Amino acid sequence: MTGESTVKLTLALKDPDLEEDRLDRKTRNLLRDIKDLDGVEQAGLVSPEEMPEGAKAFGGTLIGILTAEVSLQNIKALLGFVGDRLGDKPIEIELEANGKKLKIKASSKQELVAANEEIVKPFFASLAC
């Protein structure tokens, strides 16, 4: 990792209309694309040992959950990318930086954009203080 500040994200895709194997494929496809983005230092699927309450495992990983570590300056681009890819599907995102955590839930791209403006930007501004 570089000396630049990074943010750890946990993305949980919440699509009740998808069967487990399709949600797993969608998560893996999103992960592959996230790994190719600028500023993403590492990304991966979450193992069952790291299982949050209520999560389900499939094929040795958790269904619909991935993590990424991204440079602070590229967080907005990553959130925009995720919003574009998921459209109007529910998502839960947990952000962690400098020992502080923030959880957001969005059910559409518009909600994710609004959360970025109203919650995420002030969160990162507070980290600079």
PDB file of C-alpha atoms in Angstrom:
ATOM      1  CA  MET A   1       0.000   0.000   0.000  1.00  0.00           C
ATOM      2  CA  THR A   2       1.057   3.561  -0.546  1.00  0.00           C
ATOM      3  CA  GLY A   3       1.390   6.190   2.174  1.00  0.00           C
ATOM      4  CA  GLU A   4      -1.763   7.905   0.897  1.00  0.00           C
ATOM      5  CA  SER A   5      -4.875   7.796   3.107  1.00  0.00           C
ATOM      6  CA  THR A   6      -7.247   5.013   2.194  1.00  0.00           C
ATOM      7  CA  VAL A   7     -10.831   4.120   2.903  1.00  0.00           C
ATOM      8  CA  LYS A   8     -12.036   0.598   3.548  1.00  0.00           C
ATOM      9  CA  LEU A   9     -15.453  -0.142   2.084  1.00  0.00           C
ATOM     10  CA  THR A  10     -17.737  -3.069   2.654  1.00  0.00           C
ATOM     11  CA  LEU A  11     -20.427  -3.329  -0.014  1.00  0.00           C
ATOM     12  CA  ALA A  12     -23.454  -5.532   0.598  1.00  0.00           C
ATOM     13  CA  LEU A  13     -25.708  -6.066  -2.399  1.00  0.00           C
ATOM     14  CA  LYS A  14     -29.314  -6.570  -1.363  1.00  0.00           C
ATOM     15  CA  ASP A  15     -31.370  -7.957  -4.241  1.00  0.00           C
ATOM     16  CA  PRO A  16     -34.231 -10.132  -2.957  1.00  0.00           C
ATOM     17  CA  ASP A  17     -35.246 -10.920  -6.547  1.00  0.00           C
ATOM     18  CA  LEU A  18     -32.016 -12.811  -7.282  1.00  0.00           C
ATOM     19  CA  GLU A  19     -31.312 -16.393  -6.346  1.00  0.00           C
ATOM     20  CA  GLU A  20     -28.136 -16.967  -4.349  1.00  0.00           C
ATOM     21  CA  ASP A  21     -26.045 -18.196  -7.273  1.00  0.00           C
ATOM     22  CA  ARG A  22     -27.012 -15.195  -9.453  1.00  0.00           C
ATOM     23  CA  LEU A  23     -26.308 -12.748  -6.618  1.00  0.00           C
ATOM     24  CA  ASP A  24     -22.927 -14.419  -6.151  1.00  0.00           C
ATOM     25  CA  ARG A  25     -22.142 -14.015  -9.875  1.00  0.00           C
ATOM     26  CA  LYS A  26     -23.254 -10.377  -9.815  1.00  0.00           C
ATOM     27  CA  THR A  27     -21.015  -9.731  -6.804  1.00  0.00           C
ATOM     28  CA  ARG A  28     -18.027 -11.404  -8.471  1.00  0.00           C
ATOM     29  CA  ASN A  29     -18.561  -9.408 -11.670  1.00  0.00           C
ATOM     30  CA  LEU A  30     -18.745  -6.163  -9.692  1.00  0.00           C
ATOM     31  CA  LEU A  31     -15.590  -7.142  -7.813  1.00  0.00           C
ATOM     32  CA  ARG A  32     -13.715  -7.800 -11.059  1.00  0.00           C
ATOM     33  CA  ASP A  33     -14.677  -4.359 -12.354  1.00  0.00           C
ATOM     34  CA  ILE A  34     -13.844  -2.604  -9.081  1.00  0.00           C
ATOM     35  CA  LYS A  35     -10.355  -4.116  -9.117  1.00  0.00           C
ATOM     36  CA  ASP A  36      -9.749  -2.358 -12.455  1.00  0.00           C
ATOM     37  CA  LEU A  37     -10.622   1.131 -11.147  1.00  0.00           C
ATOM     38  CA  ASP A  38      -7.939   3.729 -10.451  1.00  0.00           C
ATOM     39  CA  GLY A  39      -7.173   4.181  -6.786  1.00  0.00           C
ATOM     40  CA  VAL A  40      -8.405   0.741  -5.698  1.00  0.00           C
ATOM     41  CA  GLU A  41      -5.541  -0.755  -3.743  1.00  0.00           C
ATOM     42  CA  GLN A  42      -7.181  -4.082  -2.987  1.00  0.00           C
ATOM     43  CA  ALA A  43     -10.581  -5.696  -3.255  1.00  0.00           C
ATOM     44  CA  GLY A  44     -11.989  -9.105  -2.459  1.00  0.00           C
ATOM     45  CA  LEU A  45     -14.886 -11.218  -1.357  1.00  0.00           C
ATOM     46  CA  VAL A  46     -15.681 -11.624   2.334  1.00  0.00           C
ATOM     47  CA  SER A  47     -14.987 -15.036   3.838  1.00  0.00           C
ATOM     48  CA  PRO A  48     -17.422 -16.844   6.149  1.00  0.00           C
ATOM     49  CA  GLU A  49     -15.030 -16.233   9.071  1.00  0.00           C
ATOM     50  CA  GLU A  50     -15.825 -12.517   8.705  1.00  0.00           C
ATOM     51  CA  MET A  51     -19.571 -13.168   8.453  1.00  0.00           C
ATOM     52  CA  PRO A  52     -21.833 -10.398   9.712  1.00  0.00           C
ATOM     53  CA  GLU A  53     -25.096 -11.355  11.382  1.00  0.00           C
ATOM     54  CA  GLY A  54     -27.727 -12.555   8.897  1.00  0.00           C
ATOM     55  CA  ALA A  55     -25.285 -13.168   6.015  1.00  0.00           C
ATOM     56  CA  LYS A  56     -25.292 -16.366   3.957  1.00  0.00           C
ATOM     57  CA  ALA A  57     -22.277 -18.194   2.575  1.00  0.00           C
ATOM     58  CA  PHE A  58     -22.017 -19.718  -0.892  1.00  0.00           C
ATOM     59  CA  GLY A  59     -18.968 -21.504  -2.278  1.00  0.00           C
ATOM     60  CA  GLY A  60     -16.614 -20.422   0.494  1.00  0.00           C
ATOM     61  CA  THR A  61     -17.527 -16.717   0.424  1.00  0.00           C
ATOM     62  CA  LEU A  62     -20.380 -14.577   1.636  1.00  0.00           C
ATOM     63  CA  ILE A  63     -23.175 -13.941  -0.810  1.00  0.00           C
ATOM     64  CA  GLY A  64     -23.401 -10.385  -2.060  1.00  0.00           C
ATOM     65  CA  ILE A  65     -20.659  -8.903   0.119  1.00  0.00           C
ATOM     66  CA  LEU A  66     -17.290  -7.577  -0.974  1.00  0.00           C
ATOM     67  CA  THR A  67     -14.642  -5.288   0.417  1.00  0.00           C
ATOM     68  CA  ALA A  68     -12.367  -2.758  -1.212  1.00  0.00           C
ATOM     69  CA  GLU A  69      -9.678  -0.404  -0.091  1.00  0.00           C
ATOM     70  CA  VAL A  70      -9.497   2.769  -2.142  1.00  0.00           C
ATOM     71  CA  SER A  71      -7.518   5.980  -1.968  1.00  0.00           C
ATOM     72  CA  LEU A  72      -9.349   8.830  -0.292  1.00  0.00           C
ATOM     73  CA  GLN A  73      -9.226  10.959  -3.433  1.00  0.00           C
ATOM     74  CA  ASN A  74     -10.941   8.234  -5.493  1.00  0.00           C
ATOM     75  CA  ILE A  75     -13.833   7.392  -3.158  1.00  0.00           C
ATOM     76  CA  LYS A  76     -16.298   9.585  -5.049  1.00  0.00           C
ATOM     77  CA  ALA A  77     -15.431   7.874  -8.333  1.00  0.00           C
ATOM     78  CA  LEU A  78     -15.895   4.441  -6.769  1.00  0.00           C
ATOM     79  CA  LEU A  79     -19.288   5.350  -5.286  1.00  0.00           C
ATOM     80  CA  GLY A  80     -20.355   6.778  -8.649  1.00  0.00           C
ATOM     81  CA  PHE A  81     -19.247   3.613 -10.404  1.00  0.00           C
ATOM     82  CA  VAL A  82     -21.145   1.422  -7.937  1.00  0.00           C
ATOM     83  CA  GLY A  83     -24.269   3.573  -8.365  1.00  0.00           C
ATOM     84  CA  ASP A  84     -24.037   3.295 -12.153  1.00  0.00           C
ATOM     85  CA  ARG A  85     -23.585  -0.484 -12.024  1.00  0.00           C
ATOM     86  CA  LEU A  86     -26.354  -1.228  -9.532  1.00  0.00           C
ATOM     87  CA  GLY A  87     -29.033   1.129 -10.778  1.00  0.00           C
ATOM     88  CA  ASP A  88     -32.111   0.828  -8.594  1.00  0.00           C
ATOM     89  CA  LYS A  89     -31.025  -2.161  -6.513  1.00  0.00           C
ATOM     90  CA  PRO A  90     -30.608  -1.808  -2.742  1.00  0.00           C
ATOM     91  CA  ILE A  91     -27.086  -1.623  -1.341  1.00  0.00           C
ATOM     92  CA  GLU A  92     -25.516  -1.137   2.061  1.00  0.00           C
ATOM     93  CA  ILE A  93     -22.086   0.449   2.281  1.00  0.00           C
ATOM     94  CA  GLU A  94     -19.865   0.721   5.317  1.00  0.00           C
ATOM     95  CA  LEU A  95     -16.957   3.147   5.057  1.00  0.00           C
ATOM     96  CA  GLU A  96     -14.046   3.146   7.480  1.00  0.00           C
ATOM     97  CA  ALA A  97     -11.198   5.651   7.570  1.00  0.00           C
ATOM     98  CA  ASN A  98      -8.905   6.871  10.344  1.00  0.00           C
ATOM     99  CA  GLY A  99     -10.781   4.767  12.903  1.00  0.00           C
ATOM    100  CA  LYS A 100     -14.177   6.291  12.072  1.00  0.00           C
ATOM    101  CA  LYS A 101     -17.039   4.352  10.496  1.00  0.00           C
ATOM    102  CA  LEU A 102     -20.042   5.383   8.463  1.00  0.00           C
ATOM    103  CA  LYS A 103     -22.894   3.186   7.233  1.00  0.00           C
ATOM    104  CA  ILE A 104     -25.219   4.175   4.420  1.00  0.00           C
ATOM    105  CA  LYS A 105     -28.107   2.420   2.752  1.00  0.00           C
ATOM    106  CA  ALA A 106     -29.449   3.284  -0.667  1.00  0.00           C
ATOM    107  CA  SER A 107     -32.202   1.797  -2.795  1.00  0.00           C
ATOM    108  CA  SER A 108     -31.360   3.650  -6.007  1.00  0.00           C
ATOM    109  CA  LYS A 109     -28.610   5.541  -7.771  1.00  0.00           C
ATOM    110  CA  GLN A 110     -30.323   8.808  -6.797  1.00  0.00           C
ATOM    111  CA  GLU A 111     -30.274   7.846  -3.106  1.00  0.00           C
ATOM    112  CA  LEU A 112     -26.590   6.933  -3.358  1.00  0.00           C
ATOM    113  CA  VAL A 113     -25.787  10.289  -4.995  1.00  0.00           C
ATOM    114  CA  ALA A 114     -27.777  12.110  -2.294  1.00  0.00           C
ATOM    115  CA  ALA A 115     -26.040  10.131   0.465  1.00  0.00           C
ATOM    116  CA  ASN A 116     -22.686  11.043  -1.044  1.00  0.00           C
ATOM    117  CA  GLU A 117     -23.561  14.744  -0.999  1.00  0.00           C
ATOM    118  CA  GLU A 118     -25.294  14.872   2.382  1.00  0.00           C
ATOM    119  CA  ILE A 119     -23.423  12.258   4.420  1.00  0.00           C
ATOM    120  CA  VAL A 120     -20.230  10.975   2.826  1.00  0.00           C
ATOM    121  CA  LYS A 121     -18.649  14.313   1.864  1.00  0.00           C
ATOM    122  CA  PRO A 122     -19.120  15.796   5.367  1.00  0.00           C
ATOM    123  CA  PHE A 123     -17.778  12.531   6.865  1.00  0.00           C
ATOM    124  CA  PHE A 124     -14.548  12.812   4.892  1.00  0.00           C
ATOM    125  CA  ALA A 125     -14.310  16.548   5.525  1.00  0.00           C
ATOM    126  CA  SER A 126     -14.375  15.778   9.263  1.00  0.00           C
ATOM    127  CA  LEU A 127     -11.436  13.404   8.810  1.00  0.00           C
ATOM    128  CA  ALA A 128      -9.286  16.237   7.483  1.00  0.00           C
ATOM    129  CA  CYS A 129      -9.721  18.205  10.713  1.00  0.00           C
TER     130      CYS A 129
END
